[in-house]
Each structure stands twice: as structure tokens, then as C-alpha cells.
PDB file of C-alpha atoms in Angstrom:
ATOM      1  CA  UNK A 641      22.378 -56.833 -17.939  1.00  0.00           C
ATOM      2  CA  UNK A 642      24.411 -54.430 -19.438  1.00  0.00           C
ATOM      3  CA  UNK A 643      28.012 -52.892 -18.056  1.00  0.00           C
ATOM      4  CA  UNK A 644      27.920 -49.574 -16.671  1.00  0.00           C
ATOM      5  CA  UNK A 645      28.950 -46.909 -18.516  1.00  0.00           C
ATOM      6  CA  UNK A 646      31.532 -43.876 -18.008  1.00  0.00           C
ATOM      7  CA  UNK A 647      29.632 -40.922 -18.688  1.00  0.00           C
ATOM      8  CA  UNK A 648      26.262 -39.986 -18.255  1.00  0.00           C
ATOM      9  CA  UNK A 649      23.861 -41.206 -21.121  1.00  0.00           C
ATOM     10  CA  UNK A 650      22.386 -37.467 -21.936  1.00  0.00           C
ATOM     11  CA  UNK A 651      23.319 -34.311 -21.499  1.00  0.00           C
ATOM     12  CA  UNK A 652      21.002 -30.984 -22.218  1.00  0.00           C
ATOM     13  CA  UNK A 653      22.617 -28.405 -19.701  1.00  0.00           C
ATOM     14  CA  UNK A 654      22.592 -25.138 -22.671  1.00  0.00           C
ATOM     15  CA  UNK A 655      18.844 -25.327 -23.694  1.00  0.00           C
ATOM     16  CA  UNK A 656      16.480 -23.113 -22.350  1.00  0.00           C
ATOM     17  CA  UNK A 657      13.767 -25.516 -23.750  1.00  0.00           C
ATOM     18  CA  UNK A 658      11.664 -28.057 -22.557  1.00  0.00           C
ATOM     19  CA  UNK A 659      13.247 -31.576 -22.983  1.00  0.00           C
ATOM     20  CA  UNK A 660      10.328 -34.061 -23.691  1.00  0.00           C
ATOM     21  CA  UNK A 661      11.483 -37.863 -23.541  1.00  0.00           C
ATOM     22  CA  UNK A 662       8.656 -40.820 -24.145  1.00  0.00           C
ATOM     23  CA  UNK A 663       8.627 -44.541 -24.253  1.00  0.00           C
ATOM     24  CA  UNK A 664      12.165 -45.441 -23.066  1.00  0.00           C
ATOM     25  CA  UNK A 665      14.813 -46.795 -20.288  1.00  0.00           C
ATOM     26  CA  UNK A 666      17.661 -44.868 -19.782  1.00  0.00           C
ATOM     27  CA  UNK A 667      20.082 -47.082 -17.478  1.00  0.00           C
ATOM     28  CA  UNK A 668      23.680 -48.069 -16.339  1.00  0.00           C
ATOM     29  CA  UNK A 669      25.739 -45.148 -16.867  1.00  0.00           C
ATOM     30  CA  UNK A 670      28.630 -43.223 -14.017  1.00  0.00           C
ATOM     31  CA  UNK A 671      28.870 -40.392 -14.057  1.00  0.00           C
ATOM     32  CA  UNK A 672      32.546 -39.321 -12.524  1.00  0.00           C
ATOM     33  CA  UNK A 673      33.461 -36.121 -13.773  1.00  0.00           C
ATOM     34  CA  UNK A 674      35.001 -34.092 -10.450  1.00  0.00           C
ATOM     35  CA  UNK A 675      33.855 -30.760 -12.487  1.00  0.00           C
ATOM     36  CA  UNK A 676      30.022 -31.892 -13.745  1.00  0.00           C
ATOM     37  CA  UNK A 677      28.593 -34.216 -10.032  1.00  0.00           C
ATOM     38  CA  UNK A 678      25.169 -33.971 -11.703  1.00  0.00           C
ATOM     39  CA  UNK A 679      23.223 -36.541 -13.686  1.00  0.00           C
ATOM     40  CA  UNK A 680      24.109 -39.848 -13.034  1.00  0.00           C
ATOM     41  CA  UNK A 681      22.233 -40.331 -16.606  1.00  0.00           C
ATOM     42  CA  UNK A 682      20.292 -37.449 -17.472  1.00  0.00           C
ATOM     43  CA  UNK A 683      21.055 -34.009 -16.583  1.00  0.00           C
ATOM     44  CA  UNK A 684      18.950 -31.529 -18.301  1.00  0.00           C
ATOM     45  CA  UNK A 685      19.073 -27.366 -17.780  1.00  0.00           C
ATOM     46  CA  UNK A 686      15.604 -26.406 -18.129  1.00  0.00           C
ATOM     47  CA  UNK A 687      12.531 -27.884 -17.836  1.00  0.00           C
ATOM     48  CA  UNK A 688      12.268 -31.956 -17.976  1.00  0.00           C
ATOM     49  CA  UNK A 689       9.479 -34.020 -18.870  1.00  0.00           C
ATOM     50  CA  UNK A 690       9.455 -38.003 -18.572  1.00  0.00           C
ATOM     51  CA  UNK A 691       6.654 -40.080 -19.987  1.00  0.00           C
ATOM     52  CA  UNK A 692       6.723 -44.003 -19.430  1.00  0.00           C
ATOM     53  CA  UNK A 693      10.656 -43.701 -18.977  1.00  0.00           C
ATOM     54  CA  UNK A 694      12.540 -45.788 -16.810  1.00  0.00           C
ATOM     55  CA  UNK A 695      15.641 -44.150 -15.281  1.00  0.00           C
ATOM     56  CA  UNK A 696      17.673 -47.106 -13.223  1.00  0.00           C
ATOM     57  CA  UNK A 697      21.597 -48.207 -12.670  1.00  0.00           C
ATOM     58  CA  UNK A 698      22.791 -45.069 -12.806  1.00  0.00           C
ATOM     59  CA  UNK A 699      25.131 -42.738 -10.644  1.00  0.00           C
ATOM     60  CA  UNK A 700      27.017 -39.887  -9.505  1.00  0.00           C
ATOM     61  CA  UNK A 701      30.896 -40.738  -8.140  1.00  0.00           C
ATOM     62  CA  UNK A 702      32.960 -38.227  -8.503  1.00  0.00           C
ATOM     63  CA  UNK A 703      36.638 -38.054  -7.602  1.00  0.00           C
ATOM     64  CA  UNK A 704      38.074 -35.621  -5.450  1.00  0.00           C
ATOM     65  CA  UNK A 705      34.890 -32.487  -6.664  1.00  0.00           C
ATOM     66  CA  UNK A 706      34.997 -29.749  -4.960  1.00  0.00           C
ATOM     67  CA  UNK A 707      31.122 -29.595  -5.093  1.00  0.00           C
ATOM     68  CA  UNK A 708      28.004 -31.250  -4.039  1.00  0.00           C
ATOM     69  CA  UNK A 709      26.449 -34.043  -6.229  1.00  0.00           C
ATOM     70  CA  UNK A 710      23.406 -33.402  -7.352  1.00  0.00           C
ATOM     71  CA  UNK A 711      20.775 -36.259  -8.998  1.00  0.00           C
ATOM     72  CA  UNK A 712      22.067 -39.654  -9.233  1.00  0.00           C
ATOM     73  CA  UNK A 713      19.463 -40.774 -11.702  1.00  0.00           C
ATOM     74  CA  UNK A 714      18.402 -37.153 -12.939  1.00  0.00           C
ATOM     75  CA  UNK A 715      19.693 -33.457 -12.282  1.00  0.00           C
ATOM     76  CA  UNK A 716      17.123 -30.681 -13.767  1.00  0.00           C
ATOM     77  CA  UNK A 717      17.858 -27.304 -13.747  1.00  0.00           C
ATOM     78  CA  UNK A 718      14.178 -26.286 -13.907  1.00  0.00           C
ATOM     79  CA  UNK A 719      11.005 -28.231 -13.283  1.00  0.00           C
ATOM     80  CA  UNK A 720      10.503 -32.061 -13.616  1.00  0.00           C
ATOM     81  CA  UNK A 721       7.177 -33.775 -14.640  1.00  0.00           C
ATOM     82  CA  UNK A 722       7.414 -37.416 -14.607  1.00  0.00           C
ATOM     83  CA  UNK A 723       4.430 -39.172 -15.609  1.00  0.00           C
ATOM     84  CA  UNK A 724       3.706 -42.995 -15.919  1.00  0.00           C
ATOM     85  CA  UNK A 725       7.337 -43.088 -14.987  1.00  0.00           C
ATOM     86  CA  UNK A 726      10.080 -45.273 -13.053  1.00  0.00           C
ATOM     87  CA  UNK A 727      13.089 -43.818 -11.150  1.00  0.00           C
ATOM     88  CA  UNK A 728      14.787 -46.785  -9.045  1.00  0.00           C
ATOM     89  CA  UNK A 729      18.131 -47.936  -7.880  1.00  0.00           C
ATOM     90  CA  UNK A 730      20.256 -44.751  -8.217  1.00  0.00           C
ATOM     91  CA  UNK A 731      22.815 -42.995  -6.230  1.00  0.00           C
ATOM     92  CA  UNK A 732      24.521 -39.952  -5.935  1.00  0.00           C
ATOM     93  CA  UNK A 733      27.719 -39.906  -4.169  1.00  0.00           C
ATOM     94  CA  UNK A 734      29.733 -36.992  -2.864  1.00  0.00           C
ATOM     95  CA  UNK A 735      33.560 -36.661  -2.167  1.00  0.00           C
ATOM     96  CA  UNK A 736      35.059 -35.981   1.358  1.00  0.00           C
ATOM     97  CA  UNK A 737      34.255 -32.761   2.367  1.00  0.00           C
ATOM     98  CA  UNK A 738      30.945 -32.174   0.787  1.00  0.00           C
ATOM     99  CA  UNK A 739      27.223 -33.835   0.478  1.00  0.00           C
ATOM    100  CA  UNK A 740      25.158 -35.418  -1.790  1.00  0.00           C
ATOM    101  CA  UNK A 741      21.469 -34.551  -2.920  1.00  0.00           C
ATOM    102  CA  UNK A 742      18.969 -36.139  -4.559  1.00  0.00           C
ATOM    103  CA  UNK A 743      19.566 -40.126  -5.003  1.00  0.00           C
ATOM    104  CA  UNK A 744      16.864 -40.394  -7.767  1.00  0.00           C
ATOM    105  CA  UNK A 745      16.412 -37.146  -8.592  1.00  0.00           C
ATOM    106  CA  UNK A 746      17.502 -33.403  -8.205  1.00  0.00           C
ATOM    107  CA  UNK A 747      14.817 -31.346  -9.052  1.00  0.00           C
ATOM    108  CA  UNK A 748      16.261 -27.208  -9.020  1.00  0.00           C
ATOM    109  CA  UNK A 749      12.281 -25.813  -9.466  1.00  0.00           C
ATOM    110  CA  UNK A 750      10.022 -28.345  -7.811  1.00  0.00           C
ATOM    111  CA  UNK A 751       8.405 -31.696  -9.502  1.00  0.00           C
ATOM    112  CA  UNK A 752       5.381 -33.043 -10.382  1.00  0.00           C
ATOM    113  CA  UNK A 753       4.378 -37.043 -10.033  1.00  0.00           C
ATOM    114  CA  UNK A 754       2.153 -38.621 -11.375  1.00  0.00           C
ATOM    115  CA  UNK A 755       1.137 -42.604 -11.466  1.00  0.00           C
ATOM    116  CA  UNK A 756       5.001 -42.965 -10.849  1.00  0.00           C
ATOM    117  CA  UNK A 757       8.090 -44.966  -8.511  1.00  0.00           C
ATOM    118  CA  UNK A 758      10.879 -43.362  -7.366  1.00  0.00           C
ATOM    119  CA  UNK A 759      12.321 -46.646  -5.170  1.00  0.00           C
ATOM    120  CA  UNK A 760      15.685 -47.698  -4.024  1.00  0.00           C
ATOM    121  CA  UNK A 761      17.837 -44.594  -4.725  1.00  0.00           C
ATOM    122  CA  UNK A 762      20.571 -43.456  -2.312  1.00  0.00           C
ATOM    123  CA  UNK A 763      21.874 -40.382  -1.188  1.00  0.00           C
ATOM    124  CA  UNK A 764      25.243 -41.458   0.508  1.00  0.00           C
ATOM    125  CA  UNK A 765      28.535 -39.652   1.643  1.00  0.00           C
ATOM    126  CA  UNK A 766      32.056 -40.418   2.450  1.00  0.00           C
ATOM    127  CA  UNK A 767      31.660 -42.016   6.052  1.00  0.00           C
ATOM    128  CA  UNK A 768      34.170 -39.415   7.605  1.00  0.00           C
ATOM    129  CA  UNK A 769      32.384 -36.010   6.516  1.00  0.00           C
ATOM    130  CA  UNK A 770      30.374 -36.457   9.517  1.00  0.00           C
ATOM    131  CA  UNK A 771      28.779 -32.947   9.394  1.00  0.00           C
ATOM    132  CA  UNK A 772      27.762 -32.789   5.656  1.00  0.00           C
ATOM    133  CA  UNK A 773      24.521 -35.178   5.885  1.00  0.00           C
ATOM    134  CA  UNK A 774      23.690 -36.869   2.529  1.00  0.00           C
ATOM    135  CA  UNK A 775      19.959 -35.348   1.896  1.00  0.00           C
ATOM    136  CA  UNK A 776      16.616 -36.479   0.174  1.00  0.00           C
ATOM    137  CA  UNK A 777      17.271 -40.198  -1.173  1.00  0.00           C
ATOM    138  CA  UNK A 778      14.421 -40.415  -3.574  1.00  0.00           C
ATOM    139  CA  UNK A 779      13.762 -36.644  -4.836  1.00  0.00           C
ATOM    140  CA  UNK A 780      16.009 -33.240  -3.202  1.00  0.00           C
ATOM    141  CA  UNK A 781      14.260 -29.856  -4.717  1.00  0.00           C
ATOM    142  CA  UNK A 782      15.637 -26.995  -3.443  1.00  0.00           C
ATOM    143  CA  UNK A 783      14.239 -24.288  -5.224  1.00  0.00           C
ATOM    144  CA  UNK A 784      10.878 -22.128  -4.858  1.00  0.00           C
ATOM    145  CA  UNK A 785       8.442 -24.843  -7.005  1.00  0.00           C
ATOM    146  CA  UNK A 786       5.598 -26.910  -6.589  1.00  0.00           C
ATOM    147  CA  UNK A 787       6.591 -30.693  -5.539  1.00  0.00           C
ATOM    148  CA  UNK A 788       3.118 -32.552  -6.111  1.00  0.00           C
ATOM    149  CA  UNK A 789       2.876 -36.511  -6.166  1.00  0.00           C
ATOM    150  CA  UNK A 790      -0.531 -37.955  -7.343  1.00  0.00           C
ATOM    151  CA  UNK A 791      -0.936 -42.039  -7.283  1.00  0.00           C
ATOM    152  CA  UNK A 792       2.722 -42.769  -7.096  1.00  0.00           C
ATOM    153  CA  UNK A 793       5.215 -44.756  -4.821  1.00  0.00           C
ATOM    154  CA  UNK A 794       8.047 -43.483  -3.250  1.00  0.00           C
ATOM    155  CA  UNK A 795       9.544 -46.581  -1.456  1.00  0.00           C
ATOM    156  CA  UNK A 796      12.990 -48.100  -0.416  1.00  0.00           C
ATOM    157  CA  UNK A 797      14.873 -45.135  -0.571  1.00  0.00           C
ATOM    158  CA  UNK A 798      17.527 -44.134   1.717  1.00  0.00           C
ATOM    159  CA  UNK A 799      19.971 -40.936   2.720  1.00  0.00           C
ATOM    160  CA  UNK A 800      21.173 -39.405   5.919  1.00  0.00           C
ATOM    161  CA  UNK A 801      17.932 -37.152   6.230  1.00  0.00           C
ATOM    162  CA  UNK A 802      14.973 -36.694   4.771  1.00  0.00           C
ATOM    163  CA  UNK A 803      14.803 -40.130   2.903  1.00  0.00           C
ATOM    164  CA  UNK A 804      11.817 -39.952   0.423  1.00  0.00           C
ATOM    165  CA  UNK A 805      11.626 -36.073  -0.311  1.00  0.00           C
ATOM    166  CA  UNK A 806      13.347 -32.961   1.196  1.00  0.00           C
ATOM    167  CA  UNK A 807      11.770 -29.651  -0.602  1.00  0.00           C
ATOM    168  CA  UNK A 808      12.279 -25.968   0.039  1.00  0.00           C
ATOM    169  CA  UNK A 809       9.054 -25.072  -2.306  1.00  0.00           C
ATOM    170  CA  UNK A 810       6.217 -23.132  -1.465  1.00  0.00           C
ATOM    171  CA  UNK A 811       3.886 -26.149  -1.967  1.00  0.00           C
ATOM    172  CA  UNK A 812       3.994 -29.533  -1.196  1.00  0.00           C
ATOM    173  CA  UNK A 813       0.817 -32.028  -1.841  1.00  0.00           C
ATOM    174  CA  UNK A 814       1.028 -35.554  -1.708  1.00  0.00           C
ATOM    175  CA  UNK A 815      -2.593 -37.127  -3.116  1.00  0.00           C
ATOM    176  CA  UNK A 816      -3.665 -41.400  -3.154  1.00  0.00           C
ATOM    177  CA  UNK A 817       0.198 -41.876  -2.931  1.00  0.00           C
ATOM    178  CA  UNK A 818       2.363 -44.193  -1.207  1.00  0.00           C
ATOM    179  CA  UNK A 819       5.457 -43.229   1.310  1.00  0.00           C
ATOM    180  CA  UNK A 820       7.011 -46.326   2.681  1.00  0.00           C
ATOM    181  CA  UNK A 821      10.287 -48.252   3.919  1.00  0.00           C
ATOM    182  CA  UNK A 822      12.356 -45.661   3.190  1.00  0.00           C
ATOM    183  CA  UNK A 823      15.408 -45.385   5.455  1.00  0.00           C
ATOM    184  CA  UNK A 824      17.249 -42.221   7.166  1.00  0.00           C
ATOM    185  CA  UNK A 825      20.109 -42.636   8.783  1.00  0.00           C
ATOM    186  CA  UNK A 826      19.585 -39.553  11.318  1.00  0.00           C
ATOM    187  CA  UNK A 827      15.670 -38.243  10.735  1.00  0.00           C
ATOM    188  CA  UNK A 828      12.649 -37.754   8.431  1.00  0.00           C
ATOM    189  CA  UNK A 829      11.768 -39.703   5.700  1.00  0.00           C
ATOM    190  CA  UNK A 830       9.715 -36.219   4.166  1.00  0.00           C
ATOM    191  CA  UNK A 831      11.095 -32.084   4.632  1.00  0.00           C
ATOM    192  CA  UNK A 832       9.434 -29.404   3.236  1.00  0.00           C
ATOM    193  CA  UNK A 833      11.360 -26.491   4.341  1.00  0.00           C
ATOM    194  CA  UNK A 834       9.499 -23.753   2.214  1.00  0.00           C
TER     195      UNK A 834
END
């Protein structure tokens, strides 16, 4: 197993294009930049699509940021389409006074699944910032987007709320998938508040 590393492994935040990434693991990088709490290991300013990619071991753990952390595994700025794809065991972490969002993934403008896992990834806070609830373990999309998950597994994740999936899209369609054992702290395992 490889050592984590400082830094997250790519970064894509100017581009107005569609990043396309195939046939690869991205893994074990921490990101701990007070300034940049997004990405654990791929953070991505447009548009993001993931075929057979595995995205695993990484996270968000800021020192002393005064903002919210945002995608443990992945932070996109537009839409994410992960296909044939594995997102598992990755956390975001937030400093005291603020919240974290999106354990596996931080989608700004909704995300599609398909034949995917997004398992094990954490949303957690500093124990003491009782009022700022970490929020959607597995996938946190907070924008005005489709979130649509067709054959895939979201399992094992966990956050304060909203453990699987919190969405404030106008759509949200689950099809032949799998929601299970994931763990909320205070309620709901899936919020659509669109």
C-alpha cells in the first residue's frame, strides 16, 4: 500500500472543458491546504467524467480554513458522470467552526451513476461544532442538476445527515440500484431538497 500523499493528485479548477479520465486508480493523497478544502484527489472546475476509475484513500483535512470542505474523494465544479466506476473510503473533514460535504464526492451541478460504488466515505466534523452537521457521506450536490443512479451501490457510507446522497436538484431517480448500511449520525440516509 502506498503512503499518503500531501497534496491532492489532480487539479483542473481553470478549464471550462470537460475532463475525461479512463482506465485508472487515483488513490492516497491529503489534501490540507486551509485556502483550497476541495478534492481530496481530484478536484476538477467544469464538467467531470470517470470511466472504470477507482478514486480511494483520499481526503480533505484542512487546518484552521475558514471554509467548508467540499469532496473528499472528488470536488466538481460542474456535472459528474461516473460510469463503471469506484468511489470508496474517502473523507472530507472540516475545521471548527464550519462543515463538511460530500465524503466521496461533491458534485456543484448534479451527477449521473451508472454500474458504479460509492462505499465507505465519510463526511465528519470537529466534535465541538455541534450546530454545523457534516452532510451527504457518499455524494453532496447542491446545485440545480440531475442526480440519477442506474445499477450502482451506494453502501457503508456515513455523515451527520443525509448519509448516502443529499441533493438540492430538480431531479432525483434512483433505477435497479442499491442503498444500504449507510450510517447518519442524526437522520436520513437520502435528501433531495430541490
Amino acid at each position: 500500500e502506498d503512503p499518503p500523499r500531501a497534496g491532492r493528485v489532480l487539479l483542473a479548477m481553470q478549464s471550462s472543458d470537460l475532463l475525461s479520465l479512463e482506465n485508472m486508480t487515483i488513490a492516497h493523497a491529503t489534501q490540507q491546504q486551509s485556502d483550497t478544502p476541495f478534492g481530496g484527489c481530484i478536484a476538477s472546475g467544469a464538467d467531470l467524467y470517470l470511466k472504470h476509475v477507482t478514486v480511494s484513500e483520499c481526503q480533505l483535512n484542512p487546518s484552521n480554513s475558514r471554509f467548508d470542505s467540499k469532496g473528499g474523494g472528488i470536488y466538481v465544479g460542474g456535472h459528474l458522470t461516473l460510469a463503471y466506476s469506484t468511489v470508496t473510503h474517502n473523507i472530507a473533514r472540516a475545521s471548527l467552526g464550519y462543515t463538511s460535504k460530500g465524503g466521496g464526492v461533491y458534485a456543484k451541478v448534479g451527477v449521473t451513476v451508472i454500474d458504479s460504488t460509492i462505499s465507505d466515505n465519510g463526511a465528519v466534523k470537529v466534535a465541538s461544532a455541534v450546530r454545523n452537521f457534516a452532510r451527504g457521506g457518499g455524494i453532496y450536490s447542491p446545485g440545480n442538476g440531475l442526480v440519477f443512479v442506474l445499477e450502482s451501490t451506494i453502501s457503508g457510507n456515513f455523515a451527520d445527515v443525509n448519509s448516502a446522497l443529499e441533493s438540492a436538484g430538480n431531479e432525483l431517480d434512483f433505477i435497479n440500484s442499491t442503498v444500504s448500511g449507510n450510517y447518519a449520525n442524526y437522520y436520513q440516509t437520502v435528501a433531495n431538497y430541490g
